[in-house]
């Protein structure tokens, strides 16, 4: 087998056939761009350019108004693009779990940055310094990591009480609902499914599409993320200098968008 890289693409040459895939790092970049698009739409358009309109009630009237129609369409595009971010990040959490040298350090790092990101998150979504009605997505990742750690230890027979282990996994998923984390209990469940079916891509894709569709009937565009995950080559390069990039980028980009809204509107 011969392997060549063309930009973000990893090209495999096997038995005269060519298979093209993107690396996990490129997949993360796609997810980050998707997330930023979603947040720009929410903060700068919905709560900036269209702050005087109720999009949930006036959407038909707004689309008929040429003065704001383009903003409404742009918002729909940005928020639509943003829908693919979470499933990709959930998949990458599992990839990182399988590659990390220390799961416990990974868990601790996720929890620490979840706490750090909570105030920027509350300011961004609820416009309050502290808001317990909705917790940031890093808490979702933390609960997902706890759940798949339990499953991993059970399969490796390090945990001998299967019923207690299954109960712990269910508790992690339920905690997503109880604690009102971003993407609710479904966000935790998606991480668990990515881990359970990590070696069975067809079952993985079907289960993810079913769960996302049932939870978000009007948000099926998030299922497009499965296509990007399907073409991911699995190649994973972890540069130490970018080790904490996303952890810091997540809260900082929300603060920047808040500042931009204040300046522009």
PDB file of N, CA and C in Angstrom, residues 211-257:
ATOM      1  N   UNK A 211     -30.977   8.435  15.827  1.00  0.00           N
ATOM      2  CA  UNK A 211     -31.045   9.214  17.072  1.00  0.00           C
ATOM      3  C   UNK A 211     -31.182  10.704  16.779  1.00  0.00           C
ATOM      4  N   UNK A 212     -30.371  11.215  15.871  1.00  0.00           N
ATOM      5  CA  UNK A 212     -30.429  12.644  15.549  1.00  0.00           C
ATOM      6  C   UNK A 212     -31.767  13.023  14.930  1.00  0.00           C
ATOM      7  N   UNK A 213     -32.301  12.148  14.078  1.00  0.00           N
ATOM      8  CA  UNK A 213     -33.572  12.442  13.422  1.00  0.00           C
ATOM      9  C   UNK A 213     -34.727  12.410  14.405  1.00  0.00           C
ATOM     10  N   UNK A 214     -34.731  11.437  15.307  1.00  0.00           N
ATOM     11  CA  UNK A 214     -35.814  11.337  16.289  1.00  0.00           C
ATOM     12  C   UNK A 214     -35.784  12.500  17.268  1.00  0.00           C
ATOM     13  N   UNK A 215     -34.593  12.945  17.624  1.00  0.00           N
ATOM     14  CA  UNK A 215     -34.478  14.037  18.578  1.00  0.00           C
ATOM     15  C   UNK A 215     -34.761  15.382  17.933  1.00  0.00           C
ATOM     16  N   UNK A 216     -34.272  15.567  16.703  1.00  0.00           N
ATOM     17  CA  UNK A 216     -34.411  16.852  16.031  1.00  0.00           C
ATOM     18  C   UNK A 216     -35.087  16.643  14.678  1.00  0.00           C
ATOM     19  N   UNK A 217     -36.389  16.471  14.704  1.00  0.00           N
ATOM     20  CA  UNK A 217     -37.130  16.161  13.486  1.00  0.00           C
ATOM     21  C   UNK A 217     -36.951  17.228  12.415  1.00  0.00           C
ATOM     22  N   UNK A 218     -36.795  18.479  12.841  1.00  0.00           N
ATOM     23  CA  UNK A 218     -36.624  19.568  11.892  1.00  0.00           C
ATOM     24  C   UNK A 218     -35.153  19.943  11.726  1.00  0.00           C
ATOM     25  N   UNK A 219     -34.281  19.089  12.248  1.00  0.00           N
ATOM     26  CA  UNK A 219     -32.859  19.400  12.242  1.00  0.00           C
ATOM     27  C   UNK A 219     -32.066  18.255  11.624  1.00  0.00           C
ATOM     28  N   UNK A 220     -32.657  17.591  10.636  1.00  0.00           N
ATOM     29  CA  UNK A 220     -32.027  16.416  10.044  1.00  0.00           C
ATOM     30  C   UNK A 220     -30.743  16.760   9.291  1.00  0.00           C
ATOM     31  N   UNK A 221     -30.504  18.043   9.047  1.00  0.00           N
ATOM     32  CA  UNK A 221     -29.271  18.426   8.351  1.00  0.00           C
ATOM     33  C   UNK A 221     -28.038  18.007   9.148  1.00  0.00           C
ATOM     34  N   UNK A 222     -28.194  17.822  10.484  1.00  0.00           N
ATOM     35  CA  UNK A 222     -27.070  17.370  11.300  1.00  0.00           C
ATOM     36  C   UNK A 222     -26.581  15.990  10.860  1.00  0.00           C
ATOM     37  N   UNK A 223     -27.459  15.232  10.193  1.00  0.00           N
ATOM     38  CA  UNK A 223     -27.084  13.900   9.718  1.00  0.00           C
ATOM     39  C   UNK A 223     -26.038  13.963   8.606  1.00  0.00           C
ATOM     40  N   UNK A 224     -25.886  15.137   7.986  1.00  0.00           N
ATOM     41  CA  UNK A 224     -24.863  15.303   6.942  1.00  0.00           C
ATOM     42  C   UNK A 224     -23.470  15.058   7.518  1.00  0.00           C
ATOM     43  N   UNK A 225     -23.340  15.265   8.822  1.00  0.00           N
ATOM     44  CA  UNK A 225     -22.054  15.043   9.481  1.00  0.00           C
ATOM     45  C   UNK A 225     -21.562  13.611   9.287  1.00  0.00           C
ATOM     46  N   UNK A 226     -22.503  12.679   9.140  1.00  0.00           N
ATOM     47  CA  UNK A 226     -22.136  11.272   8.952  1.00  0.00           C
ATOM     48  C   UNK A 226     -21.312  11.092   7.682  1.00  0.00           C
ATOM     49  N   UNK A 227     -21.600  11.889   6.671  1.00  0.00           N
ATOM     50  CA  UNK A 227     -20.856  11.807   5.408  1.00  0.00           C
ATOM     51  C   UNK A 227     -19.392  12.176   5.634  1.00  0.00           C
ATOM     52  N   UNK A 228     -19.159  13.269   6.371  1.00  0.00           N
ATOM     53  CA  UNK A 228     -17.783  13.694   6.648  1.00  0.00           C
ATOM     54  C   UNK A 228     -17.054  12.656   7.495  1.00  0.00           C
ATOM     55  N   UNK A 229     -17.766  12.086   8.463  1.00  0.00           N
ATOM     56  CA  UNK A 229     -17.157  11.071   9.324  1.00  0.00           C
ATOM     57  C   UNK A 229     -16.838   9.815   8.519  1.00  0.00           C
ATOM     58  N   UNK A 230     -17.715   9.472   7.587  1.00  0.00           N
ATOM     59  CA  UNK A 230     -17.535   8.285   6.758  1.00  0.00           C
ATOM     60  C   UNK A 230     -16.259   8.389   5.912  1.00  0.00           C
ATOM     61  N   UNK A 231     -15.940   9.587   5.435  1.00  0.00           N
ATOM     62  CA  UNK A 231     -14.763   9.733   4.572  1.00  0.00           C
ATOM     63  C   UNK A 231     -13.504  10.074   5.363  1.00  0.00           C
ATOM     64  N   UNK A 232     -13.620  10.078   6.681  1.00  0.00           N
ATOM     65  CA  UNK A 232     -12.438  10.329   7.507  1.00  0.00           C
ATOM     66  C   UNK A 232     -11.525   9.106   7.457  1.00  0.00           C
ATOM     67  N   UNK A 233     -10.273   9.329   7.183  1.00  0.00           N
ATOM     68  CA  UNK A 233      -9.315   8.229   7.049  1.00  0.00           C
ATOM     69  C   UNK A 233      -8.927   7.634   8.392  1.00  0.00           C
ATOM     70  N   UNK A 234      -9.160   8.388   9.462  1.00  0.00           N
ATOM     71  CA  UNK A 234      -8.759   7.928  10.779  1.00  0.00           C
ATOM     72  C   UNK A 234      -7.353   8.340  11.156  1.00  0.00           C
ATOM     73  N   UNK A 235      -6.636   8.933  10.224  1.00  0.00           N
ATOM     74  CA  UNK A 235      -5.280   9.391  10.506  1.00  0.00           C
ATOM     75  C   UNK A 235      -5.325  10.509  11.541  1.00  0.00           C
ATOM     76  N   UNK A 236      -4.488  10.398  12.566  1.00  0.00           N
ATOM     77  CA  UNK A 236      -4.565  11.319  13.694  1.00  0.00           C
ATOM     78  C   UNK A 236      -3.171  11.811  14.037  1.00  0.00           C
ATOM     79  N   UNK A 237      -2.954  13.104  13.907  1.00  0.00           N
ATOM     80  CA  UNK A 237      -1.665  13.703  14.267  1.00  0.00           C
ATOM     81  C   UNK A 237      -1.911  14.735  15.359  1.00  0.00           C
ATOM     82  N   UNK A 238      -1.285  14.531  16.495  1.00  0.00           N
ATOM     83  CA  UNK A 238      -1.505  15.442  17.614  1.00  0.00           C
ATOM     84  C   UNK A 238      -0.267  16.304  17.834  1.00  0.00           C
ATOM     85  N   UNK A 239      -0.336  17.546  17.427  1.00  0.00           N
ATOM     86  CA  UNK A 239       0.778  18.477  17.621  1.00  0.00           C
ATOM     87  C   UNK A 239       0.684  19.084  19.014  1.00  0.00           C
ATOM     88  N   UNK A 240       1.761  19.010  19.777  1.00  0.00           N
ATOM     89  CA  UNK A 240       1.744  19.492  21.153  1.00  0.00           C
ATOM     90  C   UNK A 240       1.420  20.971  21.246  1.00  0.00           C
ATOM     91  N   UNK A 241       1.890  21.730  20.257  1.00  0.00           N
ATOM     92  CA  UNK A 241       1.667  23.177  20.330  1.00  0.00           C
ATOM     93  C   UNK A 241       0.200  23.539  20.161  1.00  0.00           C
ATOM     94  N   UNK A 242      -0.614  22.635  19.571  1.00  0.00           N
ATOM     95  CA  UNK A 242      -2.041  22.885  19.386  1.00  0.00           C
ATOM     96  C   UNK A 242      -2.896  22.050  20.360  1.00  0.00           C
ATOM     97  N   UNK A 243      -2.241  21.498  21.362  1.00  0.00           N
ATOM     98  CA  UNK A 243      -2.919  20.572  22.274  1.00  0.00           C
ATOM     99  C   UNK A 243      -4.118  21.204  22.950  1.00  0.00           C
ATOM    100  N   UNK A 244      -3.970  22.463  23.343  1.00  0.00           N
ATOM    101  CA  UNK A 244      -5.053  23.128  24.069  1.00  0.00           C
ATOM    102  C   UNK A 244      -5.796  24.146  23.202  1.00  0.00           C
ATOM    103  N   UNK A 245      -5.562  24.118  21.909  1.00  0.00           N
ATOM    104  CA  UNK A 245      -6.138  25.136  21.038  1.00  0.00           C
ATOM    105  C   UNK A 245      -7.658  25.210  21.159  1.00  0.00           C
ATOM    106  N   UNK A 246      -8.338  24.081  20.956  1.00  0.00           N
ATOM    107  CA  UNK A 246      -9.798  24.127  20.958  1.00  0.00           C
ATOM    108  C   UNK A 246     -10.335  24.460  22.342  1.00  0.00           C
ATOM    109  N   UNK A 247      -9.687  23.952  23.380  1.00  0.00           N
ATOM    110  CA  UNK A 247     -10.167  24.218  24.730  1.00  0.00           C
ATOM    111  C   UNK A 247     -10.233  25.722  25.004  1.00  0.00           C
ATOM    112  N   UNK A 248      -9.221  26.460  24.543  1.00  0.00           N
ATOM    113  CA  UNK A 248      -9.205  27.906  24.727  1.00  0.00           C
ATOM    114  C   UNK A 248     -10.025  28.624  23.666  1.00  0.00           C
ATOM    115  N   UNK A 249     -10.002  28.091  22.449  1.00  0.00           N
ATOM    116  CA  UNK A 249     -10.744  28.722  21.359  1.00  0.00           C
ATOM    117  C   UNK A 249     -12.236  28.770  21.664  1.00  0.00           C
ATOM    118  N   UNK A 250     -12.770  27.719  22.263  1.00  0.00           N
ATOM    119  CA  UNK A 250     -14.206  27.623  22.523  1.00  0.00           C
ATOM    120  C   UNK A 250     -14.734  28.799  23.354  1.00  0.00           C
ATOM    121  N   UNK A 251     -14.187  29.065  24.546  1.00  0.00           N
ATOM    122  CA  UNK A 251     -14.704  30.222  25.294  1.00  0.00           C
ATOM    123  C   UNK A 251     -14.301  31.567  24.701  1.00  0.00           C
ATOM    124  N   UNK A 252     -13.077  31.649  24.152  1.00  0.00           N
ATOM    125  CA  UNK A 252     -12.592  32.936  23.645  1.00  0.00           C
ATOM    126  C   UNK A 252     -13.392  33.404  22.440  1.00  0.00           C
ATOM    127  N   UNK A 253     -13.746  32.499  21.539  1.00  0.00           N
ATOM    128  CA  UNK A 253     -14.476  32.941  20.336  1.00  0.00           C
ATOM    129  C   UNK A 253     -15.870  33.449  20.704  1.00  0.00           C
ATOM    130  N   UNK A 254     -16.456  32.898  21.781  1.00  0.00           N
ATOM    131  CA  UNK A 254     -17.763  33.391  22.233  1.00  0.00           C
ATOM    132  C   UNK A 254     -17.629  34.802  22.796  1.00  0.00           C
ATOM    133  N   UNK A 255     -16.569  35.053  23.534  1.00  0.00           N
ATOM    134  CA  UNK A 255     -16.343  36.399  24.072  1.00  0.00           C
ATOM    135  C   UNK A 255     -16.098  37.403  22.951  1.00  0.00           C
ATOM    136  N   UNK A 256     -15.376  36.976  21.925  1.00  0.00           N
ATOM    137  CA  UNK A 256     -15.124  37.865  20.779  1.00  0.00           C
ATOM    138  C   UNK A 256     -16.425  38.221  20.069  1.00  0.00           C
ATOM    139  N   UNK A 257     -17.304  37.235  19.886  1.00  0.00           N
ATOM    140  CA  UNK A 257     -18.592  37.495  19.212  1.00  0.00           C
ATOM    141  C   UNK A 257     -19.484  38.396  20.067  1.00  0.00           C
TER     142      UNK A 257
END
